[in-house]
Amino acid sequence: MASVTSLAATVNQRVADALSAALPEAGAADPLLRRSDRADFQANGLLALAKKLGGNPRELAGKVVETLGTDGVLADVEVSGPGFLNITVADRAILATLAARAADDRLGVPHAATTGTTVIDYAQPNVAKEMHVGHLRSAVIGDALRNMLDFTGEKTIGRHHIGDWGTQFGMLIQYLIENPGELAPAADVDGDQAMSNLNRVYKASRAVFDADEEFKERARKRVVALQSGDAETLDLWQRFVDESKVYFSSVFEKLDMEIRDEEIVGESAYNAMMAETARLLEESGVAVRSEGALVVFFEDIKGKDDKPVPLIVQKADGGFGYAASDLSAIRNRVFDLDATTLLYVVDVRQSLHFRMVFETARRAGWLNDQVKAHNMGYGTVLGADGKPFKTREGETVRLQDLLDEAVQRAAEVVREKAQDLTEDEIQERAAQVGIGAVKYADLSTSPSRDYKFDLDQMVSLNGDTSVYLQYAYARIQSILRKAGETRPVAHEQLELAPAERALGLHLDAFGGTVAEAAAEYAPHKLAAYLYQLASLYTTFYDQCPVLKADTREQVENRLFLCDLTARTLHKGMALLGIRTPARL
């Protein structure tokens, strides 16, 4: 299918051509076209152009209007204020463009002009530990970004950089060696049982570790055995990893996310690379020895004492930390996976660490103008009191509990609205509505900002919530069902009411919005577009009778607007990872 040119792009090109024809001395000039509440579009570029040419902006604007004229695309062009162009497009042009979008499976969303391979690091749980509310944003934002990038033509590779290496595993493995049979085989348990097993073993091993100095020493030696590749130790470590994966899968399934097993790559995967990473950095002079440790210094990155903060690649005792594994991961992703972009969806509190890691990789030549890294730092999930979200006892909130409560609240909303749904259908919708509510609350906020977790607001039918969008979609499906044999058809000769025009012009902006949101890693821009779409549809629904319109052509045309709105809501929500049930 050929790409669909948006009406805004068509108008922008027409005005740019008129500028060049009327003012050849100006050369190529940007009309600075934008949507306006005074007309359909406003072009503001004449003001800067007049200043550049030393002319009167209103007179220059008049010349452009004469050159533009009106036709099947432009219904009216007038000069406003100091030299703005207020442009109204023809109803026929709106419907013709929407018909082209409706005929396109992609709804007019273009493929990116340049594409490559993005390795996206998101959804990073820790082996043998429960997922908590702090794991929510990385998973939700990362999944939405991946959907958007995939849809706009980028090749994406997921990486879930799980914590699966280090001191705590010596403790866990040593306990399991001394208490065999404590951990059931992963194949024999479900997600809840897996986490229960892991929690029990973790708490029991921690109690012994804290109370028994001899056990603590044996656990430390077990870490050395693990990192040295001891077969028995690795086998027991793998059991913890497998058990954890069963649990991870159950949580991600509740989040309605696909996590591919081959993309779960822990710190351990880079263990064999770390010594070489250190050697390459030292030999190239990027890292230097300081007090026995191998470090990288940055003059422009300073700590509280105003002294340069070093990145420690290798400790004085020869051990490796996060910097070594993160730098090794960059080498793997660039040279083995042929990545052109490395996208990290991590807590904003790790921004300094990644700033140093990326700069080190640039100095080493692993990152450059062709291969870039971007830290998508996200803010904190807050409680209603504006403080980090905790339980009443001050504990971190379990993610599974949070999701279960969201589904339970959604069930109450669905049951209240349900007219012809069975209890099983209510529970199915509740999962779609509840999980959608949690995701949308996150994604409708700029990732860098903190946001308050308020389930009452999240599952509300009013305001900027996913439930409001889902309800708009379900309402349209109800209308389409009631239409029976009458099909949606665009009738380009019809005159549009103001609410129809507003809805149509916004539908025309879908392709550009998705492309911009993907390019800028900004899912909140897509969420804002969808909320405005649902709001404009509500106004249209209130002001423009659909099935009781005056003529058959008008009924079909309004059904066409309904159908395209539903398809756009469905596609946009799917890119955010949110379901749109046909009945609520």
Coordinates of C-alpha atoms in Angstrom, one line a residue:
M1 CA 0.0 0.0 0.0
A2 CA 1.4 3.4 -0.9
S3 CA 2.0 5.7 2.0
V4 CA -0.8 8.1 2.9
T5 CA 0.0 11.8 2.8
S6 CA -1.7 13.7 5.7
L7 CA -3.8 16.7 5.0
A8 CA -1.4 18.8 7.2
A9 CA 1.5 17.7 5.0
T10 CA -0.4 18.5 1.8
V11 CA -1.4 22.0 3.1
N12 CA 2.2 22.6 4.3
Q13 CA 3.6 21.8 0.9
R14 CA 1.0 24.0 -0.9
V15 CA 1.9 27.0 1.3
A16 CA 5.7 26.3 0.9
D17 CA 5.3 26.3 -2.9
A18 CA 3.2 29.5 -2.8
L19 CA 5.9 31.1 -0.7
S20 CA 8.6 30.2 -3.2
A21 CA 6.4 31.4 -6.1
A22 CA 5.3 34.7 -4.6
L23 CA 8.7 35.5 -2.9
P24 CA 11.4 33.8 -5.0
E25 CA 14.0 35.9 -3.3
A26 CA 13.2 34.1 0.0
G27 CA 14.4 30.7 -1.3
A28 CA 13.0 27.6 0.5
A29 CA 11.0 28.8 3.6
D30 CA 9.2 26.9 6.3
P31 CA 5.5 27.9 6.5
L32 CA 5.5 26.9 10.2
L33 CA 2.1 25.3 9.9
R34 CA 0.2 24.2 13.0
R35 CA -3.4 23.4 14.0
S36 CA -5.4 26.4 15.1
D37 CA -8.6 27.2 17.0
R38 CA -9.2 30.1 14.6
A39 CA -9.2 28.0 11.5
D40 CA -8.1 24.4 10.6
F41 CA -4.4 25.5 10.3
Q42 CA -2.3 28.6 10.8
A43 CA 0.9 29.4 9.0
N44 CA 3.2 31.7 11.0
G45 CA 6.3 31.6 8.8
L46 CA 5.6 35.0 7.2
L47 CA 6.6 37.0 10.3
A48 CA 10.2 35.7 10.3
L49 CA 10.4 35.8 6.5
A50 CA 9.3 39.5 6.5
K51 CA 11.9 40.4 9.0
K52 CA 14.6 38.6 6.9
L53 CA 13.5 40.4 3.7
G54 CA 12.8 43.7 5.4
G55 CA 9.1 43.8 4.2
N56 CA 5.7 44.2 5.7
P57 CA 4.4 40.8 6.8
R58 CA 0.8 41.5 6.0
E59 CA 1.7 42.6 2.4
L60 CA 3.9 39.5 2.0
A61 CA 1.0 37.4 3.3
G62 CA -1.4 39.0 0.8
K63 CA 0.9 38.0 -2.1
V64 CA 1.0 34.4 -0.8
V65 CA -2.8 34.3 -0.6
E66 CA -3.1 35.5 -4.2
T67 CA -0.7 32.8 -5.3
L68 CA -2.5 30.1 -3.2
G69 CA -6.1 30.6 -4.3
T70 CA -8.7 28.1 -3.3
D71 CA -9.6 24.7 -4.8
G72 CA -10.6 21.2 -3.8
V73 CA -8.2 21.2 -0.9
L74 CA -8.2 24.8 0.3
A75 CA -11.6 26.2 1.0
D76 CA -10.5 29.6 2.5
V77 CA -7.2 31.4 3.2
E78 CA -7.1 34.8 5.0
V79 CA -4.5 37.1 6.4
S80 CA -4.9 37.5 10.2
G81 CA -3.1 39.7 12.8
P82 CA 0.4 40.9 11.9
G83 CA 0.7 38.4 9.0
F84 CA -0.6 35.0 10.0
L85 CA -2.3 32.8 7.4
N86 CA -5.5 31.2 8.6
I87 CA -6.3 28.3 6.4
T88 CA -9.6 26.3 6.2
V89 CA -9.6 23.1 4.2
A90 CA -12.5 21.7 2.2
D91 CA -14.8 19.1 3.7
R92 CA -14.2 17.0 0.5
A93 CA -10.4 17.0 1.2
I94 CA -10.9 15.8 4.8
L95 CA -13.0 12.9 3.8
A96 CA -10.8 11.9 0.8
T97 CA -7.7 11.8 3.1
L98 CA -9.6 9.8 5.7
A99 CA -10.8 7.4 3.1
A100 CA -7.2 6.8 2.1
R101 CA -6.3 6.1 5.7
A102 CA -9.2 3.7 6.1
A103 CA -8.1 1.8 3.1
D104 CA -4.6 1.4 4.6
D105 CA -4.0 -1.5 7.1
R106 CA -1.4 0.8 8.8
L107 CA -4.0 3.7 9.0
G108 CA -1.5 6.0 7.3
V109 CA 1.4 5.4 9.8
P110 CA 4.6 5.8 7.8
H111 CA 7.7 3.7 8.1
A112 CA 10.6 5.6 9.5
A113 CA 12.8 7.2 6.9
T114 CA 15.9 5.6 8.3
T115 CA 15.8 2.4 10.3
G116 CA 18.3 0.2 12.1
T117 CA 18.5 -2.3 14.9
T118 CA 17.6 -1.1 18.4
V119 CA 18.5 -3.3 21.4
I120 CA 16.1 -2.2 24.1
D121 CA 17.0 -3.0 27.7
Y122 CA 13.8 -3.1 29.8
A123 CA 11.9 -5.2 32.4
Q124 CA 14.8 -6.0 34.6
P125 CA 13.7 -8.2 37.6
N126 CA 16.2 -9.9 39.9
V127 CA 16.6 -13.7 40.3
A128 CA 15.3 -15.1 43.6
K129 CA 13.6 -11.8 44.5
E130 CA 9.9 -10.8 44.2
M131 CA 9.0 -8.1 41.6
H132 CA 7.8 -4.9 43.3
V133 CA 6.2 -1.7 42.2
G134 CA 9.6 -0.3 41.3
H135 CA 9.8 -2.9 38.4
L136 CA 6.5 -1.6 36.8
R137 CA 7.7 1.4 34.8
S138 CA 10.6 -0.3 33.1
A139 CA 8.4 -3.1 31.9
V140 CA 5.4 -1.0 30.8
I141 CA 7.4 1.8 29.1
G142 CA 9.8 -0.6 27.5
D143 CA 7.1 -2.7 26.1
A144 CA 5.2 0.3 24.6
L145 CA 8.4 1.7 23.1
R146 CA 9.2 -1.6 21.5
N147 CA 5.7 -1.9 20.0
M148 CA 6.0 1.6 18.5
L149 CA 9.5 1.1 17.1
D150 CA 8.6 -2.3 15.6
F151 CA 5.5 -0.7 13.9
T152 CA 7.5 2.1 12.4
G153 CA 10.0 -0.2 10.8
E154 CA 12.8 -0.5 13.3
K155 CA 14.2 -4.0 14.1
T156 CA 14.2 -4.4 17.8
I157 CA 15.9 -6.9 20.1
G158 CA 14.9 -7.1 23.7
R159 CA 17.3 -7.6 26.6
H160 CA 16.1 -8.2 30.1
H161 CA 19.3 -7.6 32.1
I162 CA 18.4 -9.5 35.2
G163 CA 20.4 -9.6 38.3
D164 CA 21.6 -13.2 38.6
W165 CA 25.2 -13.0 39.8
G166 CA 27.0 -12.0 43.0
T167 CA 27.1 -12.3 46.8
Q168 CA 23.5 -13.4 47.5
F169 CA 23.8 -16.4 45.3
G170 CA 26.7 -17.8 47.3
M171 CA 24.4 -17.6 50.3
L172 CA 21.4 -19.2 48.5
I173 CA 23.4 -22.0 46.8
Q174 CA 25.4 -22.9 50.0
Y175 CA 22.1 -23.1 51.9
L176 CA 20.6 -25.4 49.2
I177 CA 23.7 -27.6 49.3
E178 CA 23.4 -28.0 53.0
N179 CA 19.6 -28.4 52.9
P180 CA 18.9 -30.4 49.7
G181 CA 15.3 -30.8 48.6
E182 CA 14.3 -27.3 49.7
L183 CA 13.6 -26.1 46.2
A184 CA 11.1 -28.1 44.0
P185 CA 11.9 -28.5 40.3
A186 CA 10.7 -25.4 38.4
A187 CA 8.7 -27.6 36.0
D188 CA 6.5 -28.8 38.9
V189 CA 5.3 -25.3 40.1
D190 CA 3.3 -22.3 39.0
G191 CA 4.3 -18.7 39.3
D192 CA 2.9 -18.2 42.8
Q193 CA 4.5 -21.4 44.1
A194 CA 7.8 -20.5 42.5
M195 CA 7.9 -17.2 44.3
S196 CA 6.8 -18.8 47.5
N197 CA 9.7 -21.3 47.2
L198 CA 12.2 -18.7 46.5
N199 CA 11.0 -16.4 49.3
R200 CA 11.2 -19.3 51.8
V201 CA 14.7 -20.3 50.7
Y202 CA 15.9 -16.7 50.6
K203 CA 14.6 -15.9 54.1
A204 CA 16.0 -19.2 55.6
S205 CA 19.4 -18.7 54.0
R206 CA 19.5 -15.0 55.1
A207 CA 18.7 -16.0 58.7
V208 CA 21.6 -18.6 58.7
F209 CA 23.9 -16.1 56.9
D210 CA 23.3 -13.4 59.5
A211 CA 23.7 -15.8 62.5
D212 CA 26.5 -18.1 61.5
E213 CA 29.9 -16.7 60.7
E214 CA 31.2 -20.1 59.5
F215 CA 28.3 -20.4 57.1
K216 CA 28.9 -16.8 56.0
E217 CA 32.5 -17.7 55.1
R218 CA 31.3 -20.9 53.2
A219 CA 28.8 -18.7 51.3
R220 CA 31.6 -16.3 50.3
K221 CA 33.7 -19.1 49.0
R222 CA 30.7 -20.4 47.1
V223 CA 30.6 -17.0 45.2
V224 CA 34.1 -17.6 44.0
A225 CA 33.2 -21.2 43.0
L226 CA 30.2 -19.8 41.0
Q227 CA 32.2 -17.2 39.1
S228 CA 35.0 -19.8 38.5
G229 CA 32.5 -22.1 36.8
D230 CA 32.3 -24.9 39.4
A231 CA 29.8 -27.5 37.9
E232 CA 27.8 -28.3 41.0
T233 CA 27.5 -24.6 41.9
L234 CA 26.4 -23.6 38.4
D235 CA 23.8 -26.4 38.4
L236 CA 22.2 -25.1 41.6
W237 CA 22.5 -21.5 40.4
Q238 CA 20.6 -22.6 37.3
R239 CA 17.8 -24.0 39.4
F240 CA 17.3 -20.6 41.0
V241 CA 17.3 -18.9 37.6
D242 CA 14.8 -21.4 36.2
E243 CA 12.5 -21.1 39.3
S244 CA 12.6 -17.3 39.0
K245 CA 11.8 -17.4 35.3
V246 CA 8.6 -19.3 36.1
Y247 CA 7.7 -16.5 38.5
F248 CA 8.7 -13.7 36.1
S249 CA 6.6 -15.3 33.3
S250 CA 3.5 -15.3 35.6
V251 CA 3.8 -11.6 36.4
F252 CA 4.5 -10.5 32.9
E253 CA 1.5 -12.6 31.7
K254 CA -0.6 -10.6 34.1
L255 CA 0.8 -7.5 32.6
D256 CA -0.3 -8.9 29.2
M257 CA 3.3 -8.7 28.0
E258 CA 5.3 -11.2 26.0
I259 CA 8.8 -11.8 27.4
R260 CA 10.8 -14.1 25.2
D261 CA 13.0 -16.6 27.1
E262 CA 16.0 -16.0 24.8
E263 CA 15.9 -12.3 25.6
I264 CA 16.3 -12.9 29.3
V265 CA 20.1 -12.3 29.6
G266 CA 21.5 -11.9 33.0
E267 CA 24.8 -10.3 34.3
S268 CA 26.3 -13.8 34.2
A269 CA 26.1 -13.9 30.4
Y270 CA 28.9 -11.3 30.3
N271 CA 31.1 -12.9 32.9
A272 CA 33.6 -14.3 30.3
M273 CA 33.9 -10.9 28.6
M274 CA 34.7 -8.8 31.6
A275 CA 38.5 -9.5 31.8
E276 CA 38.8 -8.6 28.1
T277 CA 36.7 -5.5 28.5
A278 CA 39.1 -4.3 31.3
R279 CA 42.1 -5.2 29.2
L280 CA 40.9 -3.3 26.2
L281 CA 40.1 -0.2 28.3
E282 CA 43.5 -0.3 30.0
E283 CA 45.5 -0.9 26.9
S284 CA 43.8 2.0 25.1
G285 CA 44.4 4.3 28.0
V286 CA 40.6 4.9 28.5
A287 CA 41.0 3.4 32.0
V288 CA 43.9 3.7 34.4
R289 CA 45.1 2.0 37.6
S290 CA 44.4 4.0 40.8
E291 CA 45.0 2.6 44.2
G292 CA 45.0 -0.9 42.7
A293 CA 41.6 -0.5 40.9
L294 CA 41.0 0.0 37.2
V295 CA 39.0 3.2 36.8
V296 CA 37.9 5.8 34.3
F297 CA 37.9 9.5 35.4
F298 CA 35.7 12.3 34.1
E299 CA 36.6 15.9 34.7
D300 CA 33.0 17.1 34.1
I301 CA 31.4 14.6 36.5
K302 CA 32.0 15.5 40.1
G303 CA 30.7 14.3 43.4
K304 CA 29.6 16.1 46.5
D305 CA 33.2 17.0 47.5
D306 CA 33.6 18.6 44.0
K307 CA 36.2 15.9 43.1
P308 CA 35.9 13.9 39.9
V309 CA 33.8 10.7 40.3
P310 CA 35.5 7.6 38.8
L311 CA 33.8 4.7 37.2
I312 CA 35.3 1.5 38.7
V313 CA 35.7 -1.1 36.0
Q314 CA 37.7 -3.6 38.2
K315 CA 38.1 -3.5 42.0
A316 CA 41.5 -3.6 43.7
D317 CA 40.9 -7.2 44.7
G318 CA 40.3 -8.2 41.0
G319 CA 36.5 -8.4 41.2
F320 CA 34.2 -6.9 38.7
G321 CA 31.1 -4.8 39.3
Y322 CA 28.2 -3.3 37.3
A323 CA 30.4 -1.1 35.2
A324 CA 32.3 -4.1 33.8
S325 CA 29.1 -6.1 33.0
D326 CA 27.4 -3.0 31.5
L327 CA 30.4 -2.2 29.3
S328 CA 30.7 -5.8 28.2
A329 CA 27.0 -5.8 27.4
I330 CA 27.6 -2.8 25.1
R331 CA 30.4 -4.6 23.3
N332 CA 28.1 -7.7 22.8
R333 CA 25.2 -5.6 21.6
V334 CA 27.2 -3.5 19.2
F335 CA 29.6 -6.1 17.7
D336 CA 27.5 -9.3 18.0
L337 CA 24.0 -8.1 17.6
D338 CA 24.9 -5.3 15.1
A339 CA 22.9 -2.7 17.1
T340 CA 22.7 0.9 15.8
T341 CA 20.9 2.1 18.9
L342 CA 21.1 1.0 22.5
L343 CA 18.0 2.0 24.4
Y344 CA 18.0 1.6 28.2
V345 CA 14.7 1.9 30.1
V346 CA 16.1 2.3 33.7
D347 CA 15.4 4.2 36.8
V348 CA 16.4 7.9 36.5
R349 CA 18.5 7.3 39.7
Q350 CA 21.0 5.3 37.6
S351 CA 21.5 8.2 35.2
L352 CA 24.9 9.2 36.4
H353 CA 26.1 5.6 36.2
F354 CA 24.9 5.2 32.6
R355 CA 26.3 8.6 31.7
M356 CA 29.8 7.4 32.7
V357 CA 29.3 4.0 31.1
F358 CA 28.3 5.6 27.8
E359 CA 31.1 8.1 27.8
T360 CA 33.6 5.3 28.5
A361 CA 32.2 3.3 25.6
R362 CA 32.5 6.4 23.4
R363 CA 36.2 6.9 24.4
A364 CA 36.8 3.3 23.6
G365 CA 35.2 3.7 20.1
W366 CA 32.4 1.2 20.8
L367 CA 29.8 4.1 20.5
N368 CA 30.1 6.7 17.8
D369 CA 28.0 8.7 15.3
Q370 CA 26.7 5.4 13.8
V371 CA 26.0 3.6 17.1
K372 CA 24.3 5.6 19.8
A373 CA 23.1 4.9 23.3
H374 CA 20.1 6.6 25.0
N375 CA 19.2 6.3 28.7
M376 CA 15.4 6.5 29.0
G377 CA 15.5 7.4 32.7
Y378 CA 12.0 7.2 34.3
G379 CA 10.7 8.7 37.5
T380 CA 9.3 7.1 40.7
V381 CA 5.8 5.6 41.3
L382 CA 4.4 7.6 44.2
G383 CA 1.6 6.9 46.6
A384 CA -1.4 9.3 47.1
D385 CA 0.7 11.2 49.7
G386 CA 3.3 12.1 47.1
K387 CA 5.9 9.8 48.7
P388 CA 7.4 6.6 47.2
F389 CA 4.7 4.0 47.1
K390 CA 4.8 1.7 50.2
T391 CA 2.5 -0.6 52.1
R392 CA 1.0 0.6 55.4
E393 CA 3.8 -1.3 57.1
G394 CA 6.4 0.6 55.1
E395 CA 7.3 -2.3 52.9
T396 CA 7.7 -2.1 49.1
V397 CA 4.5 -3.0 47.4
R398 CA 4.5 -6.4 45.6
L399 CA 3.8 -5.9 41.9
Q400 CA 1.5 -9.0 41.8
D401 CA -0.6 -7.6 44.7
L402 CA -0.9 -4.3 42.9
L403 CA -2.1 -5.9 39.6
D404 CA -4.5 -8.1 41.4
E405 CA -6.1 -5.1 43.2
A406 CA -6.3 -3.2 39.9
V407 CA -8.2 -6.1 38.3
Q408 CA -10.5 -6.4 41.4
R409 CA -11.4 -2.6 41.2
A410 CA -12.0 -2.9 37.4
A411 CA -14.3 -5.8 38.0
E412 CA -16.5 -3.6 40.2
V413 CA -16.7 -1.0 37.4
V414 CA -17.4 -3.5 34.6
R415 CA -20.0 -5.3 36.7
E416 CA -21.8 -2.0 37.3
K417 CA -21.9 -1.2 33.6
A418 CA -22.4 -4.8 32.4
Q419 CA -25.8 -5.5 30.9
D420 CA -25.4 -8.8 29.0
L421 CA -22.1 -10.2 30.2
T422 CA -21.6 -13.4 32.1
E423 CA -19.5 -13.5 35.2
D424 CA -16.7 -15.1 33.2
E425 CA -16.9 -12.3 30.6
I426 CA -16.9 -9.8 33.4
Q427 CA -13.7 -11.3 34.8
E428 CA -12.1 -11.3 31.4
R429 CA -13.0 -7.6 30.8
A430 CA -11.8 -6.8 34.3
A431 CA -8.3 -8.1 33.6
Q432 CA -8.2 -6.0 30.3
V433 CA -9.5 -2.9 32.0
G434 CA -7.5 -3.2 35.2
I435 CA -4.2 -3.9 33.6
G436 CA -4.9 -1.3 30.9
A437 CA -5.6 1.2 33.7
V438 CA -2.3 0.6 35.4
K439 CA -0.4 0.8 32.1
Y440 CA -2.1 3.9 30.8
A441 CA -1.6 5.8 34.1
D442 CA 2.1 5.2 33.6
L443 CA 2.3 5.8 29.8
S444 CA 0.2 9.0 29.9
T445 CA 2.8 10.6 32.1
S446 CA 6.1 11.8 30.7
P447 CA 8.6 9.0 31.6
S448 CA 11.0 11.3 33.3
R449 CA 8.3 12.5 35.8
D450 CA 7.1 10.8 38.9
Y451 CA 3.5 9.9 39.1
K452 CA 0.9 9.1 41.8
F453 CA -0.6 5.7 41.8
D454 CA -4.3 6.2 42.5
L455 CA -6.4 3.2 41.6
D456 CA -9.7 5.0 42.1
Q457 CA -8.7 7.5 39.5
M458 CA -7.2 4.9 37.2
V459 CA -10.4 2.9 36.8
S460 CA -12.6 6.0 36.5
L461 CA -14.9 6.3 33.4
N462 CA -14.2 10.1 33.6
G463 CA -11.0 11.9 32.8
D464 CA -7.8 10.9 31.2
T465 CA -7.9 7.2 31.8
S466 CA -7.7 4.1 29.7
V467 CA -11.2 3.1 30.8
Y468 CA -12.5 6.3 29.2
L469 CA -10.8 5.3 25.9
Q470 CA -11.9 1.7 26.2
Y471 CA -15.5 2.8 26.8
A472 CA -15.4 5.1 23.7
Y473 CA -14.2 2.1 21.7
A474 CA -16.9 -0.2 23.1
R475 CA -19.6 2.4 22.5
I476 CA -18.6 2.6 18.8
Q477 CA -18.7 -1.2 18.5
S478 CA -22.2 -1.1 19.9
I479 CA -23.3 1.5 17.2
L480 CA -21.7 -0.6 14.4
R481 CA -23.6 -3.7 15.6
K482 CA -26.9 -1.8 15.8
A483 CA -26.3 -0.5 12.2
G484 CA -26.9 -4.0 10.9
E485 CA -26.6 -4.1 7.1
T486 CA -25.8 -0.4 6.8
R487 CA -22.0 -0.2 6.1
P488 CA -19.6 2.7 6.8
V489 CA -18.9 4.6 3.6
A490 CA -17.2 8.0 3.1
H491 CA -19.3 10.3 1.0
E492 CA -16.9 13.1 0.0
Q493 CA -19.7 15.4 -1.4
L494 CA -21.3 15.8 2.1
E495 CA -21.0 19.0 4.2
L496 CA -19.4 18.3 7.6
A497 CA -20.7 19.6 10.9
P498 CA -18.1 21.3 13.2
A499 CA -17.8 18.2 15.4
E500 CA -17.3 16.0 12.4
R501 CA -14.6 18.3 11.0
A502 CA -12.7 18.4 14.3
L503 CA -12.8 14.6 14.6
G504 CA -11.7 14.1 11.0
L505 CA -8.8 16.5 11.3
H506 CA -7.6 14.8 14.4
L507 CA -7.9 11.3 12.8
D508 CA -5.7 12.6 10.0
A509 CA -2.9 13.3 12.5
F510 CA -2.6 9.7 13.7
G511 CA 0.3 8.7 11.4
G512 CA 2.4 11.7 12.2
T513 CA 1.8 11.3 15.9
V514 CA 2.9 7.7 16.0
A515 CA 6.0 8.5 13.9
E516 CA 6.9 11.4 16.2
A517 CA 6.2 9.5 19.5
A518 CA 8.4 6.6 18.3
A519 CA 11.2 8.8 17.1
E520 CA 11.3 10.7 20.4
Y521 CA 10.7 7.7 22.6
A522 CA 7.6 9.5 23.9
P523 CA 4.7 7.1 24.5
H524 CA 2.9 9.8 26.5
K525 CA 2.5 11.8 23.2
L526 CA 0.6 8.9 21.7
A527 CA -1.5 8.5 24.9
A528 CA -2.4 12.2 24.8
Y529 CA -3.4 11.9 21.1
L530 CA -5.7 9.0 22.0
Y531 CA -7.3 10.8 24.9
Q532 CA -8.1 13.8 22.7
L533 CA -9.4 11.4 20.0
A534 CA -11.8 9.9 22.5
S535 CA -12.8 13.3 23.8
L536 CA -13.5 14.6 20.2
Y537 CA -15.5 11.4 19.5
T538 CA -17.6 12.0 22.6
T539 CA -18.4 15.5 21.4
F540 CA -19.3 14.1 17.9
Y541 CA -21.5 11.5 19.5
D542 CA -23.4 14.1 21.5
Q543 CA -23.8 16.5 18.6
C544 CA -24.2 14.3 15.5
P545 CA -26.8 11.6 15.5
V546 CA -25.4 8.5 13.7
L547 CA -28.1 6.0 13.1
K548 CA -30.8 8.7 13.1
A549 CA -29.0 11.1 10.8
D550 CA -31.1 12.9 8.1
T551 CA -30.1 10.8 5.0
R552 CA -28.8 7.3 4.3
E553 CA -25.6 8.9 3.0
Q554 CA -25.1 10.9 6.2
V555 CA -25.7 7.7 8.3
E556 CA -23.1 5.9 6.2
N557 CA -20.6 8.8 6.4
R558 CA -21.0 9.1 10.2
L559 CA -20.6 5.3 10.5
F560 CA -17.4 5.7 8.5
L561 CA -16.1 8.3 11.1
C562 CA -17.1 6.0 13.9
D563 CA -15.4 3.0 12.3
L564 CA -12.1 4.8 11.6
T565 CA -12.1 6.2 15.1
A566 CA -12.5 2.7 16.5
R567 CA -9.7 1.3 14.4
T568 CA -7.5 4.2 15.3
L569 CA -8.2 3.7 19.1
H570 CA -7.6 0.0 18.7
K571 CA -4.3 0.4 16.9
G572 CA -3.1 3.2 19.2
M573 CA -4.0 1.4 22.4
A574 CA -2.4 -1.9 21.1
L575 CA 0.9 0.0 20.5
L576 CA 0.7 1.0 24.2
G577 CA 0.1 -2.6 25.1
I578 CA -3.5 -2.0 26.1
R579 CA -6.6 -4.1 25.1
T580 CA -9.8 -2.7 23.7
P581 CA -12.7 -5.0 24.5
A582 CA -15.7 -4.7 22.1
R583 CA -18.2 -4.8 25.0
L584 CA -18.0 -3.2 28.4

